[in-house]
PDB file of C-alpha atoms and ligand atoms in Angstrom:
ATOM      1  CA  UNK A   1     -15.643 -34.194  19.399  1.00 48.00           C
ATOM      2  CA  UNK A   2     -14.794 -30.982  21.090  1.00 52.00           C
ATOM      3  CA  UNK A   3     -11.770 -29.019  20.016  1.00 50.00           C
ATOM      4  CA  UNK A   4      -9.581 -27.622  22.697  1.00 51.00           C
ATOM      5  CA  UNK A   5      -8.312 -24.087  22.473  1.00 52.00           C
ATOM      6  CA  UNK A   6      -4.903 -25.509  21.790  1.00 52.00           C
ATOM      7  CA  UNK A   7      -6.172 -27.574  18.878  1.00 54.00           C
ATOM      8  CA  UNK A   8      -7.973 -24.590  17.414  1.00 52.00           C
ATOM      9  CA  UNK A   9      -4.861 -22.507  17.761  1.00 53.00           C
ATOM     10  CA  UNK A  10      -2.884 -25.189  15.975  1.00 55.00           C
ATOM     11  CA  UNK A  11      -5.436 -25.349  13.162  1.00 52.00           C
ATOM     12  CA  UNK A  12      -5.432 -21.580  12.875  1.00 54.00           C
ATOM     13  CA  UNK A  13      -1.687 -21.541  12.556  1.00 56.00           C
ATOM     14  CA  UNK A  14      -1.893 -24.182   9.840  1.00 55.00           C
ATOM     15  CA  UNK A  15      -4.439 -22.120   7.972  1.00 58.00           C
ATOM     16  CA  UNK A  16      -2.081 -19.175   7.939  1.00 69.00           C
ATOM     17  CA  UNK A  17       1.044 -21.215   7.325  1.00 84.00           C
ATOM     18  CA  UNK A  18       4.153 -19.263   6.624  1.00 92.00           C
ATOM     19  CA  UNK A  19       5.215 -19.569   3.012  1.00 97.00           C
ATOM     20  CA  UNK A  20       8.716 -19.481   1.632  1.00 98.00           C
ATOM     21  CA  UNK A  21       9.078 -17.776  -1.737  1.00 98.00           C
ATOM     22  CA  UNK A  22      12.224 -18.710  -3.631  1.00 98.00           C
ATOM     23  CA  UNK A  23      14.162 -16.307  -5.846  1.00 98.00           C
ATOM     24  CA  UNK A  24      17.178 -17.489  -7.794  1.00 98.00           C
ATOM     25  CA  UNK A  25      20.060 -15.073  -8.170  1.00 98.00           C
ATOM     26  CA  UNK A  26      22.471 -14.977 -11.099  1.00 98.00           C
ATOM     27  CA  UNK A  27      21.012 -18.067 -12.771  1.00 96.00           C
ATOM     28  CA  UNK A  28      22.857 -18.985 -15.999  1.00 95.00           C
ATOM     29  CA  UNK A  29      25.439 -16.328 -15.200  1.00 96.00           C
ATOM     30  CA  UNK A  30      22.924 -13.557 -15.854  1.00 98.00           C
ATOM     31  CA  UNK A  31      22.487 -10.344 -13.865  1.00 98.00           C
ATOM     32  CA  UNK A  32      19.025 -11.348 -12.734  1.00 98.00           C
ATOM     33  CA  UNK A  33      16.784 -12.145  -9.849  1.00 98.00           C
ATOM     34  CA  UNK A  34      14.247 -14.688 -10.988  1.00 98.00           C
ATOM     35  CA  UNK A  35      11.419 -13.948 -10.609  1.00 98.00           C
ATOM     36  CA  UNK A  36      12.089 -10.223 -10.354  1.00 98.00           C
ATOM     37  CA  UNK A  37       8.625  -9.496  -9.014  1.00 98.00           C
ATOM     38  CA  UNK A  38       6.984 -11.382  -6.181  1.00 98.00           C
ATOM     39  CA  UNK A  39       3.378 -10.557  -5.446  1.00 98.00           C
ATOM     40  CA  UNK A  40       1.055 -11.673  -2.705  1.00 97.00           C
ATOM     41  CA  UNK A  41       3.824 -12.152  -0.179  1.00 98.00           C
ATOM     42  CA  UNK A  42       2.044 -12.082   3.157  1.00 97.00           C
ATOM     43  CA  UNK A  43       3.275 -10.673   6.419  1.00 97.00           C
ATOM     44  CA  UNK A  44       5.288 -13.389   8.086  1.00 97.00           C
ATOM     45  CA  UNK A  45       6.294 -15.072   4.837  1.00 98.00           C
ATOM     46  CA  UNK A  46       9.924 -15.745   4.033  1.00 98.00           C
ATOM     47  CA  UNK A  47      11.722 -14.925   0.824  1.00 98.00           C
ATOM     48  CA  UNK A  48      14.735 -17.108   0.225  1.00 98.00           C
ATOM     49  CA  UNK A  49      17.350 -15.982  -2.272  1.00 98.00           C
ATOM     50  CA  UNK A  50      19.344 -18.869  -3.746  1.00 98.00           C
ATOM     51  CA  UNK A  51      22.595 -17.735  -5.329  1.00 97.00           C
ATOM     52  CA  UNK A  52      23.282 -19.816  -8.433  1.00 96.00           C
ATOM     53  CA  UNK A  53      26.291 -18.168 -10.040  1.00 97.00           C
ATOM     54  CA  UNK A  54      28.495 -15.120  -9.879  1.00 97.00           C
ATOM     55  CA  UNK A  55      29.043 -12.921  -6.861  1.00 97.00           C
ATOM     56  CA  UNK A  56      25.999 -10.847  -6.080  1.00 98.00           C
ATOM     57  CA  UNK A  57      24.140  -9.227  -3.213  1.00 98.00           C
ATOM     58  CA  UNK A  58      20.537  -8.731  -2.156  1.00 98.00           C
ATOM     59  CA  UNK A  59      20.280  -5.200  -0.824  1.00 98.00           C
ATOM     60  CA  UNK A  60      17.285  -3.033   0.071  1.00 98.00           C
ATOM     61  CA  UNK A  61      16.803   0.488  -1.253  1.00 98.00           C
ATOM     62  CA  UNK A  62      13.971   2.992  -1.344  1.00 98.00           C
ATOM     63  CA  UNK A  63      11.934   3.237  -4.541  1.00 98.00           C
ATOM     64  CA  UNK A  64      13.173   6.749  -5.205  1.00 98.00           C
ATOM     65  CA  UNK A  65      16.879   6.021  -4.834  1.00 98.00           C
ATOM     66  CA  UNK A  66      17.684   2.743  -6.514  1.00 98.00           C
ATOM     67  CA  UNK A  67      21.251   1.424  -6.200  1.00 98.00           C
ATOM     68  CA  UNK A  68      21.612   3.072  -2.770  1.00 97.00           C
ATOM     69  CA  UNK A  69      21.113   1.388   0.598  1.00 97.00           C
ATOM     70  CA  UNK A  70      17.757   2.264   2.137  1.00 97.00           C
ATOM     71  CA  UNK A  71      19.534   3.573   5.248  1.00 96.00           C
ATOM     72  CA  UNK A  72      20.959   6.442   3.193  1.00 96.00           C
ATOM     73  CA  UNK A  73      17.515   7.680   2.263  1.00 97.00           C
ATOM     74  CA  UNK A  74      15.237   6.738   5.129  1.00 97.00           C
ATOM     75  CA  UNK A  75      15.349   5.878   8.804  1.00 96.00           C
ATOM     76  CA  UNK A  76      15.126   2.176   7.968  1.00 96.00           C
ATOM     77  CA  UNK A  77      18.217   0.032   8.448  1.00 95.00           C
ATOM     78  CA  UNK A  78      17.175  -2.415   5.779  1.00 97.00           C
ATOM     79  CA  UNK A  79      18.787  -5.683   4.766  1.00 98.00           C
ATOM     80  CA  UNK A  80      21.935  -6.542   2.871  1.00 98.00           C
ATOM     81  CA  UNK A  81      23.112 -10.070   2.179  1.00 97.00           C
ATOM     82  CA  UNK A  82      26.754  -9.194   1.696  1.00 97.00           C
ATOM     83  CA  UNK A  83      28.558 -10.658  -1.308  1.00 97.00           C
ATOM     84  CA  UNK A  84      27.729 -14.276  -2.057  1.00 97.00           C
ATOM     85  CA  UNK A  85      30.461 -15.746  -4.249  1.00 95.00           C
ATOM     86  CA  UNK A  86      28.902 -18.916  -5.575  1.00 96.00           C
ATOM     87  CA  UNK A  87      32.000 -20.661  -6.936  1.00 94.00           C
ATOM     88  CA  UNK A  88      33.835 -20.290  -3.635  1.00 92.00           C
ATOM     89  CA  UNK A  89      30.867 -21.749  -1.732  1.00 91.00           C
ATOM     90  CA  UNK A  90      30.306 -24.494  -4.296  1.00 92.00           C
ATOM     91  CA  UNK A  91      33.889 -25.577  -3.746  1.00 93.00           C
ATOM     92  CA  UNK A  92      32.793 -26.293  -0.179  1.00 91.00           C
ATOM     93  CA  UNK A  93      29.683 -28.135  -1.359  1.00 91.00           C
ATOM     94  CA  UNK A  94      27.269 -25.373  -0.467  1.00 91.00           C
ATOM     95  CA  UNK A  95      24.792 -23.122  -2.198  1.00 91.00           C
ATOM     96  CA  UNK A  96      24.692 -19.718  -0.579  1.00 96.00           C
ATOM     97  CA  UNK A  97      21.235 -18.556   0.376  1.00 97.00           C
ATOM     98  CA  UNK A  98      19.888 -15.511   2.143  1.00 98.00           C
ATOM     99  CA  UNK A  99      16.456 -15.381   3.699  1.00 98.00           C
ATOM    100  CA  UNK A 100      14.399 -12.394   4.748  1.00 98.00           C
ATOM    101  CA  UNK A 101      11.152 -12.245   6.627  1.00 98.00           C
ATOM    102  CA  UNK A 102       8.500  -9.976   5.184  1.00 98.00           C
ATOM    103  CA  UNK A 103       6.673  -8.173   7.971  1.00 96.00           C
ATOM    104  CA  UNK A 104       3.990  -6.355   6.029  1.00 97.00           C
ATOM    105  CA  UNK A 105       2.737  -5.997   2.489  1.00 97.00           C
ATOM    106  CA  UNK A 106       4.377  -2.698   1.607  1.00 97.00           C
ATOM    107  CA  UNK A 107       6.603  -2.833  -1.478  1.00 98.00           C
ATOM    108  CA  UNK A 108      10.230  -3.838  -0.902  1.00 98.00           C
ATOM    109  CA  UNK A 109      12.752  -2.597  -3.476  1.00 98.00           C
ATOM    110  CA  UNK A 110      15.916  -4.617  -3.959  1.00 98.00           C
ATOM    111  CA  UNK A 111      19.160  -4.210  -5.911  1.00 98.00           C
ATOM    112  CA  UNK A 112      22.501  -5.913  -6.339  1.00 98.00           C
ATOM    113  CA  UNK A 113      25.289  -3.819  -4.828  1.00 98.00           C
ATOM    114  CA  UNK A 114      28.056  -5.334  -6.969  1.00 98.00           C
ATOM    115  CA  UNK A 115      29.716  -2.818  -9.272  1.00 96.00           C
ATOM    116  CA  UNK A 116      27.222  -1.656 -11.950  1.00 97.00           C
ATOM    117  CA  UNK A 117      24.823  -4.601 -11.727  1.00 98.00           C
ATOM    118  CA  UNK A 118      22.018  -2.377 -10.471  1.00 98.00           C
ATOM    119  CA  UNK A 119      22.359   0.001 -13.418  1.00 98.00           C
ATOM    120  CA  UNK A 120      22.298  -3.009 -15.719  1.00 98.00           C
ATOM    121  CA  UNK A 121      18.931  -4.067 -14.374  1.00 98.00           C
ATOM    122  CA  UNK A 122      19.733  -6.397 -11.483  1.00 98.00           C
ATOM    123  CA  UNK A 123      16.806  -5.185  -9.405  1.00 98.00           C
ATOM    124  CA  UNK A 124      13.517  -6.580  -8.162  1.00 98.00           C
ATOM    125  CA  UNK A 125      10.448  -5.847  -6.098  1.00 99.00           C
ATOM    126  CA  UNK A 126       8.397  -7.693  -3.522  1.00 98.00           C
ATOM    127  CA  UNK A 127       4.738  -6.691  -3.368  1.00 98.00           C
ATOM    128  CA  UNK A 128       4.759  -4.036  -6.065  1.00 98.00           C
ATOM    129  CA  UNK A 129       1.621  -1.953  -5.521  1.00 98.00           C
ATOM    130  CA  UNK A 130       0.905   0.433  -8.402  1.00 98.00           C
ATOM    131  CA  UNK A 131      -2.648   0.776  -7.128  1.00 98.00           C
ATOM    132  CA  UNK A 132      -1.320   2.638  -4.080  1.00 98.00           C
ATOM    133  CA  UNK A 133       0.983   4.790  -6.219  1.00 98.00           C
ATOM    134  CA  UNK A 134       1.008   4.304  -9.968  1.00 98.00           C
ATOM    135  CA  UNK A 135       4.517   5.797 -10.224  1.00 98.00           C
ATOM    136  CA  UNK A 136       6.056   3.049  -8.171  1.00 98.00           C
ATOM    137  CA  UNK A 137       6.438   0.229 -10.646  1.00 98.00           C
ATOM    138  CA  UNK A 138       9.295  -2.176 -11.223  1.00 98.00           C
ATOM    139  CA  UNK A 139       9.719  -0.745 -14.727  1.00 98.00           C
ATOM    140  CA  UNK A 140      10.124   2.767 -13.319  1.00 98.00           C
ATOM    141  CA  UNK A 141      12.521   1.579 -10.617  1.00 98.00           C
ATOM    142  CA  UNK A 142      14.586  -0.268 -13.202  1.00 98.00           C
ATOM    143  CA  UNK A 143      14.671   2.759 -15.486  1.00 98.00           C
ATOM    144  CA  UNK A 144      15.770   5.007 -12.633  1.00 98.00           C
ATOM    145  CA  UNK A 145      18.442   2.472 -11.689  1.00 98.00           C
ATOM    146  CA  UNK A 146      19.749   2.498 -15.226  1.00 98.00           C
ATOM    147  CA  UNK A 147      20.409   6.216 -15.048  1.00 97.00           C
ATOM    148  CA  UNK A 148      22.158   6.334 -11.696  1.00 97.00           C
ATOM    149  CA  UNK A 149      25.863   7.138 -11.759  1.00 95.00           C
ATOM    150  CA  UNK A 150      27.067   4.562  -9.273  1.00 96.00           C
ATOM    151  CA  UNK A 151      25.977   1.679  -7.114  1.00 97.00           C
ATOM    152  CA  UNK A 152      26.536   2.246  -3.435  1.00 96.00           C
ATOM    153  CA  UNK A 153      27.542  -0.538  -1.113  1.00 96.00           C
ATOM    154  CA  UNK A 154      26.102  -0.353   2.404  1.00 94.00           C
ATOM    155  CA  UNK A 155      28.557   0.945   4.952  1.00 84.00           C
ATOM    156  CA  UNK A 156      30.474  -1.549   6.984  1.00 48.00           C
ATOM    157  CA  UNK A 157      30.634  -4.111   4.231  1.00 50.00           C
ATOM    158  CA  UNK A 158      34.110  -5.489   3.799  1.00 38.00           C
ATOM    159  CA  UNK A 159      35.461  -5.136   0.289  1.00 36.00           C
ATOM    160  CA  UNK A 160      36.776  -8.642   0.606  1.00 34.00           C
ATOM    161  CA  UNK A 161      33.661 -10.089   2.170  1.00 35.00           C
ATOM    162  CA  UNK A 162      33.475 -13.778   1.546  1.00 36.00           C
ATOM    163  CA  UNK A 163      29.813 -14.218   2.320  1.00 36.00           C
ATOM    164  CA  UNK A 164      28.009 -17.470   2.804  1.00 36.00           C
ATOM    165  CA  UNK A 165      30.019 -18.845   5.662  1.00 33.00           C
ATOM    166  CA  UNK A 166      27.472 -19.601   8.302  1.00 32.00           C
ATOM    167  CA  UNK A 167      24.995 -17.378  10.040  1.00 32.00           C
ATOM    168  CA  UNK A 168      22.274 -17.904  12.537  1.00 31.00           C
ATOM    169  CA  UNK A 169      19.252 -15.746  11.933  1.00 36.00           C
ATOM    170  CA  UNK A 170      17.400 -14.813   8.799  1.00 39.00           C
ATOM    171  CA  UNK A 171      17.606 -11.229   7.691  1.00 43.00           C
ATOM    172  CA  UNK A 172      14.437  -9.316   8.199  1.00 36.00           C
ATOM    173  CA  UNK A 173      12.746  -6.933   5.909  1.00 34.00           C
ATOM    174  CA  UNK A 174      11.347  -3.699   7.098  1.00 34.00           C
ATOM    175  CA  UNK A 175       9.347  -2.441   4.230  1.00 31.00           C
ATOM    176  CA  UNK A 176       8.005   1.053   4.523  1.00 31.00           C
ATOM    177  CA  UNK A 177       6.755   1.977   1.040  1.00 30.00           C
ATOM    178  CA  UNK A 178       9.728   3.690  -0.449  1.00 30.00           C
ATOM    179  CA  UNK A 179       9.857   6.041   2.502  1.00 29.00           C
ATOM    180  CA  UNK A 180      11.955   9.053   1.780  1.00 30.00           C
ATOM    181  CA  UNK A 181      12.452  10.521   5.210  1.00 29.00           C
ATOM    182  CA  UNK A 182      15.609  12.300   6.178  1.00 28.00           C
ATOM    183  CA  UNK A 183      18.687  10.131   6.363  1.00 29.00           C
ATOM    184  CA  UNK A 184      19.722   9.031   9.802  1.00 29.00           C
ATOM    185  CA  UNK A 185      23.105  10.481  10.602  1.00 26.00           C
ATOM    186  CA  UNK A 186      25.843   7.920  10.399  1.00 27.00           C
ATOM    187  CA  UNK A 187      23.467   5.024  10.075  1.00 28.00           C
ATOM    188  CA  UNK A 188      25.550   2.098   9.030  1.00 30.00           C
ATOM    189  CA  UNK A 189      23.786  -0.915   7.683  1.00 31.00           C
ATOM    190  CA  UNK A 190      24.268  -4.121   9.548  1.00 30.00           C
ATOM    191  CA  UNK A 191      25.547  -6.913   7.404  1.00 33.00           C
ATOM    192  CA  UNK A 192      22.911  -9.524   8.048  1.00 37.00           C
ATOM    193  CA  UNK A 193      24.200 -13.046   8.294  1.00 37.00           C
ATOM    194  CA  UNK A 194      23.664 -15.318   5.391  1.00 41.00           C
ATOM    195  CA  UNK A 195      22.392 -18.823   5.476  1.00 41.00           C
ATOM    196  CA  UNK A 196      23.685 -21.879   3.730  1.00 40.00           C
ATOM    197  CA  UNK A 197      22.116 -24.953   2.357  1.00 38.00           C
ATOM    198  CA  UNK A 198      24.240 -28.028   2.666  1.00 34.00           C
ATOM    199  CA  UNK A 199      23.811 -30.000  -0.484  1.00 32.00           C
ATOM    200  CA  UNK A 200      23.457 -33.613   0.466  1.00 29.00           C
ATOM    201  CA  UNK A 201      24.189 -36.382  -1.977  1.00 28.00           C
ATOM    202  CA  UNK A 202      20.565 -37.449  -1.960  1.00 28.00           C
ATOM    203  CA  UNK A 203      19.496 -33.984  -2.948  1.00 30.00           C
ATOM    204  CA  UNK A 204      18.082 -33.273   0.468  1.00 29.00           C
ATOM    205  CA  UNK A 205      18.783 -29.888   1.882  1.00 33.00           C
ATOM    206  CA  UNK A 206      19.420 -28.954   5.467  1.00 31.00           C
ATOM    207  CA  UNK A 207      18.653 -25.471   6.615  1.00 33.00           C
ATOM    208  CA  UNK A 208      20.629 -23.378   8.983  1.00 32.00           C
ATOM    209  CA  UNK A 209      18.409 -20.414   9.620  1.00 32.00           C
TER     210      UNK A 209
HETATM  211  C1  LIG B 301      18.599 -20.948 -17.560  1.00 62.01           C
HETATM  212  O1  LIG B 301      18.869 -21.655 -18.761  1.00 62.01           O
HETATM  213  C2  LIG B 301      17.985 -22.746 -18.998  1.00 62.01           C
HETATM  214  C3  LIG B 301      18.475 -23.506 -20.211  1.00 62.01           C
HETATM  215  O2  LIG B 301      18.762 -22.612 -21.250  1.00 62.01           O
HETATM  216  C4  LIG B 301      16.584 -22.189 -19.174  1.00 62.01           C
HETATM  217  O3  LIG B 301      15.662 -23.235 -19.375  1.00 62.01           O
HETATM  218  C5  LIG B 301      16.180 -21.415 -17.916  1.00 62.01           C
HETATM  219  O4  LIG B 301      14.915 -20.817 -18.122  1.00 62.01           O
HETATM  220  C6  LIG B 301      17.202 -20.346 -17.610  1.00 62.01           C
HETATM  221  N1  LIG B 301      16.847 -19.741 -16.347  1.00 62.01           N
HETATM  222  C7  LIG B 301      16.968 -18.430 -16.110  1.00 62.01           C
HETATM  223  C8  LIG B 301      16.507 -17.969 -14.784  1.00 62.01           C
HETATM  224  O5  LIG B 301      17.449 -17.659 -16.922  1.00 62.01           O
HETATM  225  C1  LIG B 302      21.470   0.809 -19.058  1.00 62.01           C
HETATM  226  O1  LIG B 302      20.825  -0.318 -19.650  1.00 62.01           O
HETATM  227  C2  LIG B 302      21.374  -0.704 -20.903  1.00 62.01           C
HETATM  228  C3  LIG B 302      20.492  -1.785 -21.480  1.00 62.01           C
HETATM  229  O2  LIG B 302      20.331  -2.835 -20.567  1.00 62.01           O
HETATM  230  C4  LIG B 302      22.807  -1.180 -20.670  1.00 62.01           C
HETATM  231  O3  LIG B 302      23.396  -1.555 -21.911  1.00 62.01           O
HETATM  232  C5  LIG B 302      23.606  -0.041 -20.068  1.00 62.01           C
HETATM  233  O4  LIG B 302      24.915  -0.504 -19.756  1.00 62.01           O
HETATM  234  C6  LIG B 302      22.922   0.431 -18.770  1.00 62.01           C
HETATM  235  N1  LIG B 302      23.607   1.585 -18.234  1.00 62.01           N
HETATM  236  C7  LIG B 302      24.532   1.479 -17.285  1.00 62.01           C
HETATM  237  C8  LIG B 302      25.113   2.773 -16.784  1.00 62.01           C
HETATM  238  O5  LIG B 302      24.899   0.408 -16.841  1.00 62.01           O
HETATM  239  C1  LIG B 303       4.135   8.441  -5.658  1.00 62.01           C
HETATM  240  O1  LIG B 303       5.479   8.008  -5.842  1.00 62.01           O
HETATM  241  C2  LIG B 303       6.317   9.039  -6.356  1.00 62.01           C
HETATM  242  C3  LIG B 303       7.663   8.379  -6.602  1.00 62.01           C
HETATM  243  O2  LIG B 303       8.156   7.841  -5.393  1.00 62.01           O
HETATM  244  C4  LIG B 303       6.383  10.175  -5.376  1.00 62.01           C
HETATM  245  O3  LIG B 303       7.209  11.198  -5.904  1.00 62.01           O
HETATM  246  C5  LIG B 303       5.002  10.702  -5.113  1.00 62.01           C
HETATM  247  O4  LIG B 303       5.052  11.693  -4.100  1.00 62.01           O
HETATM  248  C6  LIG B 303       4.091   9.585  -4.669  1.00 62.01           C
HETATM  249  N1  LIG B 303       2.740  10.072  -4.576  1.00 62.01           N
HETATM  250  C7  LIG B 303       2.027   9.990  -3.469  1.00 62.01           C
HETATM  251  C8  LIG B 303       0.646  10.519  -3.533  1.00 62.01           C
HETATM  252  O5  LIG B 303       2.503   9.514  -2.430  1.00 62.01           O
HETATM  253  C1  LIG B 304      32.896 -10.539  -4.626  1.00 62.01           C
HETATM  254  O1  LIG B 304      32.779  -9.178  -4.955  1.00 62.01           O
HETATM  255  C2  LIG B 304      33.346  -8.290  -4.000  1.00 62.01           C
HETATM  256  C3  LIG B 304      33.069  -6.870  -4.432  1.00 62.01           C
HETATM  257  O2  LIG B 304      33.505  -6.619  -5.705  1.00 62.01           O
HETATM  258  C4  LIG B 304      34.835  -8.577  -3.894  1.00 62.01           C
HETATM  259  O3  LIG B 304      35.393  -7.752  -2.901  1.00 62.01           O
HETATM  260  C5  LIG B 304      35.057 -10.030  -3.518  1.00 62.01           C
HETATM  261  O4  LIG B 304      36.431 -10.327  -3.524  1.00 62.01           O
HETATM  262  C6  LIG B 304      34.348 -10.923  -4.523  1.00 62.01           C
HETATM  263  N1  LIG B 304      34.485 -12.310  -4.074  1.00 62.01           N
HETATM  264  C7  LIG B 304      34.958 -13.257  -4.877  1.00 62.01           C
HETATM  265  C8  LIG B 304      35.154 -14.611  -4.255  1.00 62.01           C
HETATM  266  O5  LIG B 304      35.223 -13.058  -6.055  1.00 62.01           O
HETATM  267  C1  LIG B 305      10.366  -8.260  10.992  1.00 62.01           C
HETATM  268  O1  LIG B 305       9.984  -9.363  11.789  1.00 62.01           O
HETATM  269  C2  LIG B 305      11.062 -10.008  12.415  1.00 62.01           C
HETATM  270  C3  LIG B 305      10.534 -11.217  13.142  1.00 62.01           C
HETATM  271  O2  LIG B 305       9.587 -10.849  14.088  1.00 62.01           O
HETATM  272  C4  LIG B 305      11.736  -9.041  13.369  1.00 62.01           C
HETATM  273  O3  LIG B 305      12.869  -9.648  13.903  1.00 62.01           O
HETATM  274  C5  LIG B 305      12.155  -7.799  12.617  1.00 62.01           C
HETATM  275  O4  LIG B 305      12.647  -6.835  13.516  1.00 62.01           O
HETATM  276  C6  LIG B 305      11.009  -7.229  11.862  1.00 62.01           C
HETATM  277  N1  LIG B 305      11.487  -6.139  11.091  1.00 62.01           N
HETATM  278  C7  LIG B 305      11.072  -4.921  11.292  1.00 62.01           C
HETATM  279  C8  LIG B 305      11.764  -3.882  10.518  1.00 62.01           C
HETATM  280  O5  LIG B 305      10.170  -4.631  12.038  1.00 62.01           O
HETATM  281  C1  LIG B 306      10.780   7.113  10.199  1.00 62.01           C
HETATM  282  O1  LIG B 306      10.276   7.797   9.041  1.00 62.01           O
HETATM  283  C2  LIG B 306       8.858   7.728   8.937  1.00 62.01           C
HETATM  284  C3  LIG B 306       8.435   8.344   7.604  1.00 62.01           C
HETATM  285  O2  LIG B 306       9.458   9.017   6.973  1.00 62.01           O
HETATM  286  C4  LIG B 306       8.216   8.422  10.125  1.00 62.01           C
HETATM  287  O3  LIG B 306       6.818   8.337  10.030  1.00 62.01           O
HETATM  288  C5  LIG B 306       8.684   7.750  11.397  1.00 62.01           C
HETATM  289  O4  LIG B 306       8.192   8.444  12.514  1.00 62.01           O
HETATM  290  C6  LIG B 306      10.200   7.708  11.478  1.00 62.01           C
HETATM  291  N1  LIG B 306      10.579   6.902  12.631  1.00 62.01           N
HETATM  292  C7  LIG B 306      11.551   7.271  13.439  1.00 62.01           C
HETATM  293  C8  LIG B 306      11.842   6.329  14.579  1.00 62.01           C
HETATM  294  O5  LIG B 306      12.180   8.313  13.300  1.00 62.01           O
HETATM  295 CU1  LIG B 307      24.967  -8.652  -9.077  1.00 62.01          CU
END
């Protein structure tokens, strides 16, 4: 049997199937992302954050400036989930989720922008790469976060943001390796829309990406 180009293309796309990596946020009312380190996340893969309790965010920073939006310290806009108050969403039968697409394998540094959660260790990394730069480890990022004076919320975020009420497209992750270029003047970070999983009685989930 002879494969058509189309068939081969289909097989190739299966072989490089996009993976979704799940991270739970605030599980058991803790200030944690679990797992707090994802490795081997390929370009094109998705990382889905499932908010389990509390009222947290998923926000990108540089390595060098934890607890600050990446846009303050580089020319990258970065992603920010906005606040995801779980109890308020649960009352509507939904689990808030936020999904980013990883475009390359450079490390992505993430913090929670709620009050002092970042200082208290609510941070994580995707594709940590100490081989490229041995200084840039999750432990070092976490330690630096612990000694920052304040957590900075990305500009444009409403203080009363409800989060988790719809959304159409997944957030996307630009992931230059802790780039520390000059800040872009007046760069406000776009509040990326969040996604929701409708919790069906049967335990099936429906995505709105
Ligand atoms: C949450 O608590 C349960 C029960 O104590 C435990 O098995 C689980 O590992 C905890 N999960 C996290 C992410 O802390
Ligand atoms: C630094 O970390 C310690 C231990 O987790 C925590 O008790 C302390 O509150 C943190 N510092 C700040 C400023 O949050
Ligand atoms: C390694 O990372 C540290 C911390 O971000 C940075 O100061 C240093 O310049 C980096 N080294 C190289 C060779 O890029
Ligand atoms: C979530 O936290 C933000 C920032 O502190 C706050 O403005 C918002 O009211 C909180 N949402 C809920 C439902 O508690
Ligand atoms: C990441 O990929 C998505 C999907 O192609 C794209 O929308 C987004 O702009 C990319 N992000 C960056 C920073 O290139
Ligand atoms: C963004 O910063 C990087 C490194 O700091 C630089 O190489 C790149 O040219 C900059 N891009 C733009 C559009 O300014
Ligand atoms: Cu938090």
